[in-house]
CSV table of C-alpha atoms in Angstrom, one decimal:
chain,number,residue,atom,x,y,z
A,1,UNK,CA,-15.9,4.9,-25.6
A,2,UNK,CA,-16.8,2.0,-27.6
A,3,UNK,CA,-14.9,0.8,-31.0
A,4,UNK,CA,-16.2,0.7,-34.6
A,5,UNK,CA,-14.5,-3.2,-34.8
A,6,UNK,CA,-17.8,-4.5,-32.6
A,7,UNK,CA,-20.9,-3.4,-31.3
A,8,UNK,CA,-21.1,-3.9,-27.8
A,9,UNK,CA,-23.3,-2.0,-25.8
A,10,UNK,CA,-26.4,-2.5,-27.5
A,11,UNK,CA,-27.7,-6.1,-27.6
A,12,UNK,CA,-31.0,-6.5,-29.8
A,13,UNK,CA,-30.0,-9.6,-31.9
A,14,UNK,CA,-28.9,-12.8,-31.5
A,15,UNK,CA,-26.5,-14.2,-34.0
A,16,UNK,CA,-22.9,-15.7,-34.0
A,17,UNK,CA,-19.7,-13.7,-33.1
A,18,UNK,CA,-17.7,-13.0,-36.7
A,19,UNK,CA,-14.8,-13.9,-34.5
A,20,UNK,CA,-15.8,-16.2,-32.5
A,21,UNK,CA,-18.2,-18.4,-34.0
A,22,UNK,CA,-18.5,-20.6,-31.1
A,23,UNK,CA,-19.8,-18.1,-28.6
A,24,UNK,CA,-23.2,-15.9,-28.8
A,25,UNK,CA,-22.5,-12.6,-30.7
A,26,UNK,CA,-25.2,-9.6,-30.3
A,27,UNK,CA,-25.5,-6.9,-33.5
A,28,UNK,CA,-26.7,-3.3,-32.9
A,29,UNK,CA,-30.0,-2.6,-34.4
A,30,UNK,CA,-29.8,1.5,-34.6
A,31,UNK,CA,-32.8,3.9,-33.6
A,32,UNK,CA,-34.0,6.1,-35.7
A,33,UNK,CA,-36.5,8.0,-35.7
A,34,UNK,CA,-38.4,10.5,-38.7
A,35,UNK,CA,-36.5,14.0,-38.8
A,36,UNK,CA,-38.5,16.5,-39.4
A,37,UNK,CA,-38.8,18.2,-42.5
A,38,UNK,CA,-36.3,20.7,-43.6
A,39,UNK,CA,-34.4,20.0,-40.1
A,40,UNK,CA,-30.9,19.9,-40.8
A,41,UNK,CA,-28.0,17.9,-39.1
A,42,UNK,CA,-25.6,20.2,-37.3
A,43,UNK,CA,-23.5,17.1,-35.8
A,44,UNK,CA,-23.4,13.8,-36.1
A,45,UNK,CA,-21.0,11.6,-34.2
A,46,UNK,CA,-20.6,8.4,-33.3
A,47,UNK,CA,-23.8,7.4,-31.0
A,48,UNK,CA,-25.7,10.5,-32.0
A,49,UNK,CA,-26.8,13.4,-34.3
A,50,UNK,CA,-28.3,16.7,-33.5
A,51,UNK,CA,-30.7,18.4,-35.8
A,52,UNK,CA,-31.3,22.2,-36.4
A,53,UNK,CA,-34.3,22.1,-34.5
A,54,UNK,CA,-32.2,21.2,-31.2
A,55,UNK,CA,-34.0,17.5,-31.6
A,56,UNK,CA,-31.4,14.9,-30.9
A,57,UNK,CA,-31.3,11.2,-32.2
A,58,UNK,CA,-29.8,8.0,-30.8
A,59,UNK,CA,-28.5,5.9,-32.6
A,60,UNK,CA,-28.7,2.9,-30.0
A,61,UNK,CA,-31.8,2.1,-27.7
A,62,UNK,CA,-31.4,1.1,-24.0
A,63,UNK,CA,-33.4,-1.5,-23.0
A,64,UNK,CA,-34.1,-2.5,-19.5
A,65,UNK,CA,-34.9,-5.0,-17.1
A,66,UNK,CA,-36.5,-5.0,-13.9
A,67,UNK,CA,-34.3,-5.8,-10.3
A,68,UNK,CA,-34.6,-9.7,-9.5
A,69,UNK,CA,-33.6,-12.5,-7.8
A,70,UNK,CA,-30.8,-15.1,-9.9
A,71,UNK,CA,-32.1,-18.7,-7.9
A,72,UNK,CA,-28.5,-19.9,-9.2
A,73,UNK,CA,-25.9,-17.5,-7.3
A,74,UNK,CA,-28.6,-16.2,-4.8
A,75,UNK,CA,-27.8,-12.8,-5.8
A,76,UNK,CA,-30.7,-10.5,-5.1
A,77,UNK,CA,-30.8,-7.0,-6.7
A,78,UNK,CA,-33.5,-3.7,-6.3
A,79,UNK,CA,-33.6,0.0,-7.2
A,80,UNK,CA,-33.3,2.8,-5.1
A,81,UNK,CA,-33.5,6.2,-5.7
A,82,UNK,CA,-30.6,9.0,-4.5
A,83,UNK,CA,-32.0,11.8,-5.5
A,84,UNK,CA,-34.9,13.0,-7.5
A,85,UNK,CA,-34.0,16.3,-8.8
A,86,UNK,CA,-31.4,15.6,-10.6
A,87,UNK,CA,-33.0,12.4,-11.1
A,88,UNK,CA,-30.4,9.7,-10.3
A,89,UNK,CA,-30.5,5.7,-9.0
A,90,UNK,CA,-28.7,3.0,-8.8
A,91,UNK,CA,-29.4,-0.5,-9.1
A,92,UNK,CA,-28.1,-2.2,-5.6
A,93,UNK,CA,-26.6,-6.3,-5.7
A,94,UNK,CA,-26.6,-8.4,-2.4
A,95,UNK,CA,-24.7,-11.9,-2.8
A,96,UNK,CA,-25.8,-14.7,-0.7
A,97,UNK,CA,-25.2,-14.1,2.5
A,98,UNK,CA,-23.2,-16.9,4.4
A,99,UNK,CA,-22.2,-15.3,7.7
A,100,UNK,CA,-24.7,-13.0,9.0
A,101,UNK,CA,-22.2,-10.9,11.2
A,102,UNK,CA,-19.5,-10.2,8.4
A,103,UNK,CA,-19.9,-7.2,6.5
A,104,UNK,CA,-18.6,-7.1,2.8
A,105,UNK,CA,-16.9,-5.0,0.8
A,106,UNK,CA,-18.9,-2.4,-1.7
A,107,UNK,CA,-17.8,-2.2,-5.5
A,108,UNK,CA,-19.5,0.9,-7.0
A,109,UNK,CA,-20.0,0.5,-10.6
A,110,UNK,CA,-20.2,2.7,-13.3
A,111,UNK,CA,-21.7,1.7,-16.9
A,112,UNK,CA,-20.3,2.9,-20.2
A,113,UNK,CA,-22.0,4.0,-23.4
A,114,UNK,CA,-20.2,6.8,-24.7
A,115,UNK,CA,-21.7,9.1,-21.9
A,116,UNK,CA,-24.7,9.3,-24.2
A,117,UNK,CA,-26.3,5.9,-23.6
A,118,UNK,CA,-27.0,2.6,-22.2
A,119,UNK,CA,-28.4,1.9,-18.6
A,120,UNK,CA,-27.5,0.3,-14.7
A,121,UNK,CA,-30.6,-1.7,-15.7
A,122,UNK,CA,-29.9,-2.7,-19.2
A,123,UNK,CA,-30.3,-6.5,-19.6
A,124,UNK,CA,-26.0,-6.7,-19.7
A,125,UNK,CA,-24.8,-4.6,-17.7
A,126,UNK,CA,-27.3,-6.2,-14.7
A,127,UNK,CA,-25.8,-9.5,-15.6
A,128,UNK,CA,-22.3,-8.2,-15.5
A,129,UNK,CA,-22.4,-6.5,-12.1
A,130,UNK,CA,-24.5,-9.2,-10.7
A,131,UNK,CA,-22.1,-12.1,-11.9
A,132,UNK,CA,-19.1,-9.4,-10.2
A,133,UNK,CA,-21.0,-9.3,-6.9
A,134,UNK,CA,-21.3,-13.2,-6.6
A,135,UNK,CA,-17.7,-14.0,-7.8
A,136,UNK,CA,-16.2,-11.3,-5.3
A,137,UNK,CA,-18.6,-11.6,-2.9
A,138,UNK,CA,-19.8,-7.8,-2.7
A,139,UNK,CA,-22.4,-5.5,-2.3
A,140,UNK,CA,-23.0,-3.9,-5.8
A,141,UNK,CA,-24.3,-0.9,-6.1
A,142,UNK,CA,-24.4,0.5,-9.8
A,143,UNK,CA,-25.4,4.0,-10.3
A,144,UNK,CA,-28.2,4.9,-13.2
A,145,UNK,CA,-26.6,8.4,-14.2
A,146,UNK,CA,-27.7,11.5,-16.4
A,147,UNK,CA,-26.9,10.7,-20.2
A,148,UNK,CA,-25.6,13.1,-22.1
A,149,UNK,CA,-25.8,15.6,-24.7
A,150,UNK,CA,-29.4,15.9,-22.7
A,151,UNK,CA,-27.7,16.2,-20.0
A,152,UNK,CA,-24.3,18.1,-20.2
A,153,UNK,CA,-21.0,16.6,-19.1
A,154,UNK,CA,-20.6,17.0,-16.1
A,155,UNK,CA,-23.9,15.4,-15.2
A,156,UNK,CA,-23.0,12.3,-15.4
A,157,UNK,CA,-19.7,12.6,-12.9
A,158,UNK,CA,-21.7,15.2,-10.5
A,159,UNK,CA,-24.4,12.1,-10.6
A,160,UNK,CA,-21.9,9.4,-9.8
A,161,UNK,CA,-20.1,11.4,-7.3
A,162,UNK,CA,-23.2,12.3,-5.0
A,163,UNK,CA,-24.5,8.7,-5.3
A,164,UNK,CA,-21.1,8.0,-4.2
A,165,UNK,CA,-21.4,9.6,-1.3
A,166,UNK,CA,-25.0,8.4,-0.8
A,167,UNK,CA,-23.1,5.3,-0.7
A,168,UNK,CA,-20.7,6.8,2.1
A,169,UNK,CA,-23.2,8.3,4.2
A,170,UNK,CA,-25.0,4.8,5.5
A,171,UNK,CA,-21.7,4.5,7.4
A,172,UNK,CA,-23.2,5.3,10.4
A,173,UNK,CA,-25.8,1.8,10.2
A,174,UNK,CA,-28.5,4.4,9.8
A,175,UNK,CA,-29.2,5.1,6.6
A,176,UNK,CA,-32.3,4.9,3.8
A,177,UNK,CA,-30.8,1.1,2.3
A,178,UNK,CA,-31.0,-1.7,4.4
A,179,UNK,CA,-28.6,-3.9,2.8
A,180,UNK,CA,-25.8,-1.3,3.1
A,181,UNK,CA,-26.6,-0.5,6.7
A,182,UNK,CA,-26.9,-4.1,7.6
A,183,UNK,CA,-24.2,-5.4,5.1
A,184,UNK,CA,-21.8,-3.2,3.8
A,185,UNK,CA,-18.1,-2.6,5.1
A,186,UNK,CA,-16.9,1.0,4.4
A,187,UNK,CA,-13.7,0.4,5.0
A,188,UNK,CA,-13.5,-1.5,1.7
A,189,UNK,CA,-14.9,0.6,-0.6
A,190,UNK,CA,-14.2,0.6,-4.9
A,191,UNK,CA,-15.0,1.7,-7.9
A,192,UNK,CA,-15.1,0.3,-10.9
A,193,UNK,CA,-16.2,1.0,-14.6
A,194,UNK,CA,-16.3,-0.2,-18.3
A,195,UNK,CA,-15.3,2.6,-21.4
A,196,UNK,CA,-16.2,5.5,-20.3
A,197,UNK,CA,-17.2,4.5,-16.8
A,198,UNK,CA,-14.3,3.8,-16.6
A,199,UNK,CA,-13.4,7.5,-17.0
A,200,UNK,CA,-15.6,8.5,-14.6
A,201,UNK,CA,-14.2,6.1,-12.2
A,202,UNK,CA,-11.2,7.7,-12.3
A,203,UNK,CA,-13.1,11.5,-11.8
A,204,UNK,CA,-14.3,9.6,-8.6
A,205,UNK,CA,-11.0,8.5,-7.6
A,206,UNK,CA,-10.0,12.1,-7.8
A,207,UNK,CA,-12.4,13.7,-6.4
A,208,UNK,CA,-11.9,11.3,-3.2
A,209,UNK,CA,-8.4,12.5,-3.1
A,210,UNK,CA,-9.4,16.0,-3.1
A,211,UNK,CA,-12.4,16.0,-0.8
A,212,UNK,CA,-12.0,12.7,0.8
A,213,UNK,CA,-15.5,10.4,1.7
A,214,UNK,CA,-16.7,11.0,4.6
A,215,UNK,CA,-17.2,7.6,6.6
A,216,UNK,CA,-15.9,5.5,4.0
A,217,UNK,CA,-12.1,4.3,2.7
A,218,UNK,CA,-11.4,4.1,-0.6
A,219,UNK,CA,-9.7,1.2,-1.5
A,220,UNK,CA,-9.1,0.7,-5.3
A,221,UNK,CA,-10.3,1.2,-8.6
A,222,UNK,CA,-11.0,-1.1,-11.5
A,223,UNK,CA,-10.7,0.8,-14.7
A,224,UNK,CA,-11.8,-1.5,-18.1
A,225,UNK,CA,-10.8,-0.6,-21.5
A,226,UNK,CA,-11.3,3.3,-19.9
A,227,UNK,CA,-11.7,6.1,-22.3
A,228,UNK,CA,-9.1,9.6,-21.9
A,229,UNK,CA,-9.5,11.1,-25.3
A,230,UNK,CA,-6.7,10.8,-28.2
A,231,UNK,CA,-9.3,9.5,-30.6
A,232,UNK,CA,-11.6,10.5,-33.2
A,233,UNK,CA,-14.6,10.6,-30.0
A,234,UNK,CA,-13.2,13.6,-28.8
A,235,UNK,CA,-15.1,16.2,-30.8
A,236,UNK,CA,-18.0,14.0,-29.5
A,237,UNK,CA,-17.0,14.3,-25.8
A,238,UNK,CA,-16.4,18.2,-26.5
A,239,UNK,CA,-19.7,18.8,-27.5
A,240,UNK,CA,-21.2,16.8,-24.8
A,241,UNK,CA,-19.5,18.9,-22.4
A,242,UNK,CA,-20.2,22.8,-23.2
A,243,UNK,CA,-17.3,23.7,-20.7
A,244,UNK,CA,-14.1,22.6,-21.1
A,245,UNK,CA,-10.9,23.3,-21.7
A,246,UNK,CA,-10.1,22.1,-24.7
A,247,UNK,CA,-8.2,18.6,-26.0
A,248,UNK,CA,-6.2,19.2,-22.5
A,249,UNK,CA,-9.2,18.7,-20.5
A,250,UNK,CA,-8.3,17.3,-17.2
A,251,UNK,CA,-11.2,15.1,-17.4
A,252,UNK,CA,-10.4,13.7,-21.1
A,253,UNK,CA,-6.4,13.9,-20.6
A,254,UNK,CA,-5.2,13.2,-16.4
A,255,UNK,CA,-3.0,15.8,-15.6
A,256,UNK,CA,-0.1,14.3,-13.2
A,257,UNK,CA,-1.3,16.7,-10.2
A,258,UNK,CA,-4.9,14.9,-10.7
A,259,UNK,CA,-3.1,11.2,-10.7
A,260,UNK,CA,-1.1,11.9,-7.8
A,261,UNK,CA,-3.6,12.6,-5.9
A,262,UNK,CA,-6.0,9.7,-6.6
A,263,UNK,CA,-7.4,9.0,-3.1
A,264,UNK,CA,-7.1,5.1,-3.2
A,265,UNK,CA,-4.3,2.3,-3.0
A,266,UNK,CA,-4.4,0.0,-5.9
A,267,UNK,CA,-5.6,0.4,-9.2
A,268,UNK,CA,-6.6,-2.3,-11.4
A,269,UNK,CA,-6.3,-1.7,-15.3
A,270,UNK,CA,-7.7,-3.8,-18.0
A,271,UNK,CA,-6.6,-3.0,-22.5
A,272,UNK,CA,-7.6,-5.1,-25.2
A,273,UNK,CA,-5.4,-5.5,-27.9
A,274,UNK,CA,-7.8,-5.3,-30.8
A,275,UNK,CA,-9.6,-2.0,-28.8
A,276,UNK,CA,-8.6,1.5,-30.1
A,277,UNK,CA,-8.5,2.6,-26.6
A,278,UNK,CA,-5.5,0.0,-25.6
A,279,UNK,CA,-2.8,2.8,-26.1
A,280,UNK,CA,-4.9,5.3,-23.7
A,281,UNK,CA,-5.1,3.0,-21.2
A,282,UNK,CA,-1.5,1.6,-21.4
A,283,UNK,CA,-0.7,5.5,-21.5
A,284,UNK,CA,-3.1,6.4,-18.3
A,285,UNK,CA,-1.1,3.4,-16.0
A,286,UNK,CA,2.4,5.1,-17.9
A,287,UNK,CA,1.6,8.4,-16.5
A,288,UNK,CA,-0.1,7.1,-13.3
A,289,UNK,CA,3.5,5.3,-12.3
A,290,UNK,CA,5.6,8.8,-12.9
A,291,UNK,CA,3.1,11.2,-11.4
A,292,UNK,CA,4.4,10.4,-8.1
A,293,UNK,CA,1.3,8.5,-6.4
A,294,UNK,CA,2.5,6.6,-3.8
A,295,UNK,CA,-0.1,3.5,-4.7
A,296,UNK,CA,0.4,0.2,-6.4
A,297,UNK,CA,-1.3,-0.1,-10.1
A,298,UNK,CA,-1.0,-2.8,-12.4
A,299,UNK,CA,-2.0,-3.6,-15.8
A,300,UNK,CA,-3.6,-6.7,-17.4
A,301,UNK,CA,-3.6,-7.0,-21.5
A,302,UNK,CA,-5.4,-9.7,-23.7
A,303,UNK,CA,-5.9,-9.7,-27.2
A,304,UNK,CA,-9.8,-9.1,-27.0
A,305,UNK,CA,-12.0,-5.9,-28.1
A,306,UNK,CA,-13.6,-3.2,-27.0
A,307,UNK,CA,-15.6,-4.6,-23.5
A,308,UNK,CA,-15.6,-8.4,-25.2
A,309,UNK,CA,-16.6,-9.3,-21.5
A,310,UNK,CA,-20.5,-7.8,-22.1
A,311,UNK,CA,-20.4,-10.3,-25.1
A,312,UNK,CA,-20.9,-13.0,-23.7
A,313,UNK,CA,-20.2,-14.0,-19.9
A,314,UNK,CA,-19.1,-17.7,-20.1
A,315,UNK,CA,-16.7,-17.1,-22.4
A,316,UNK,CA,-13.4,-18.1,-20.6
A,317,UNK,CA,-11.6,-14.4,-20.8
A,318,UNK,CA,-14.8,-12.9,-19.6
A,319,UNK,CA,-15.1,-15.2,-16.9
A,320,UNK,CA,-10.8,-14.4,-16.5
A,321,UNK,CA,-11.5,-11.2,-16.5
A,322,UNK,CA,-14.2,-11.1,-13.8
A,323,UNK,CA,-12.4,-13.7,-11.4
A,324,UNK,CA,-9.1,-11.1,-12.0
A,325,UNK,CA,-11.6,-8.5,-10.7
A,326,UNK,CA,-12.4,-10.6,-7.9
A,327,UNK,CA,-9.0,-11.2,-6.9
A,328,UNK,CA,-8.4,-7.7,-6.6
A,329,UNK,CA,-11.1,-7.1,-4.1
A,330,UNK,CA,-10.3,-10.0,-2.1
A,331,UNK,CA,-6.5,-9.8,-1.8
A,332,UNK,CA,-6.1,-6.6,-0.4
């Protein structure tokens, strides 16, 4: 989930940062659209409200850009589609390739948003994972999921799971993507996402555990400024997902059974001081350490916000952050 300190999904403006004035600074713009007479609000939350009428309105847009070609890192990037009922795709990176014969390693992404919005092919996030698949020298492939509350939680992990294992089942060179048959190594497989892709990295990460990925090894996951409830967004998440179980939920609060059986070695954690989420994911590697896992995790704290790196990419902690994510994947 995002914090209220800094908008930071949504980019429509251009201005300064109020903290940084030295570096470019984006402010939300909200959507809104005209309610229709006499429809009542029944809930409004954070990145949404939902009117008597069932109508609901977003409070942030999701712009998008098309798959191209960055002449300056020689990072190509095009769309696929998994699957087309449910409707999911993924936007797939390919770095330049030095050495024809050596295949690379495959960092599944997952954007954030609040589960409710933004996009693999919003303006930013194609930046991000495209700057992530040149520095660590990857094939990227991130996944354009169902949004919610359109789309009930669990749409958006059933979505990220299957293209997942779309990923996985091109193991055997023979699959509909060229670039991973040709390219990918499936022995070094990760995840990784921002806010509350960072959640549903971790539902991935499970989910490995229990049913295992055919064809493919699992090697890490990179969870930034990752949502797991204890804050005011979890009415929001609640609603979004008609069944749960409650502020226990497995999914918004990681039981120890789910953490120790998280079906990769390393996990790579990233809290910002100034984020509201910083105790939830200082918590999560707590938990993670005494659940009895028998992985390596560790923990990296700065005294940013809420996904600062989206902000602004040459910024040096954004470019710390990414080259730290890039480490990660390289040093196994």
């Amino acid at each position: 989930m995002q914090s209220l300190r800094l908008p930071l999904f949504h980019y429509l403006h251009r201005t300064t940062s109020p903290l940084h004035p030295t570096r470019p600074f984006f402010q939300i713009r909200s959507h809104t659209t005209q309610p229709i007479k006499n429809d009542a609000v029944t809930h409004e939350f954070r990145f949404f409200r939902v009117y008597e009428s069932g109508k609901v309105e977003k409070f942030h847009q999701t712009h998008k850009v098309p798959p191209s070609h960055d002449p300056v890192t020689g990072v190509q990037s095009k769309d696929v589609i998994i699957s087309s009922e449910p409707a999911v795709s993924a936007r797939i990176f390919l770095p330049r390739i030095r050495h024809p014969t050596r295949k690379l390693p495959v960092l599944f992404h997952v954007h954030g948003g609040g589960f409710s919005f933004e996009s693999a092919f919003s303006p930013h996030i194609h930046s991000y994972v495209s700057t992530l698949s040149s520095a660590a020298d990857v094939i990227a492939v991130s996944v354009e999921y169902r949004l919610a509350p359109e789309h009930p939680i669990p749409a958006c992990y059933d979505d990220s799971w299957a293209a997942l294992n779309w990923v996985a089942s091109h193991c055997s060179r023979n699959g509909p993507e060229p670039w991973l048959n040709d390219h990918a190594d499936f022995d070094s497989v990760f995840v990784a996402g921002d806010s509350a892709g960072g959640n549903i990295s971790h539902d991935l990460a499970v989910r490995v555990g229990l049913l295992g990925l055919p064809g493919a090894k699992l090697v890490g996951a990179v969870l930034v400024h990752p949502y797991f409830g204890g804050t005011d967004d979890d009415a929001m998440w609640l609603y979004m997902c008609r069944d749960n179980n409650g502020l226990q939920d497995r999914r918004l609060r990681p039981s120890l059974e789910d953490l120790r059986r998280l079906g990769c070695e390393r996990v790579l954690v990233f809290v910002a001081e100034k984020d509201h989420l910083s105790g939830v994911g200082k918590n999560y590697v707590d938990q993670l350490k005494k659940s009895g896992w028998n992985g390596s995790v560790e923990i990296v704290e700065n005294e940013e916000d809420h996904c600062f790196h989206l902000e602004d990419l040459k910024y040096e902690k954004a470019v710390a952050l990414i080259r730290r994510i890039a480490s990660f994947i390289k040093h196994r």
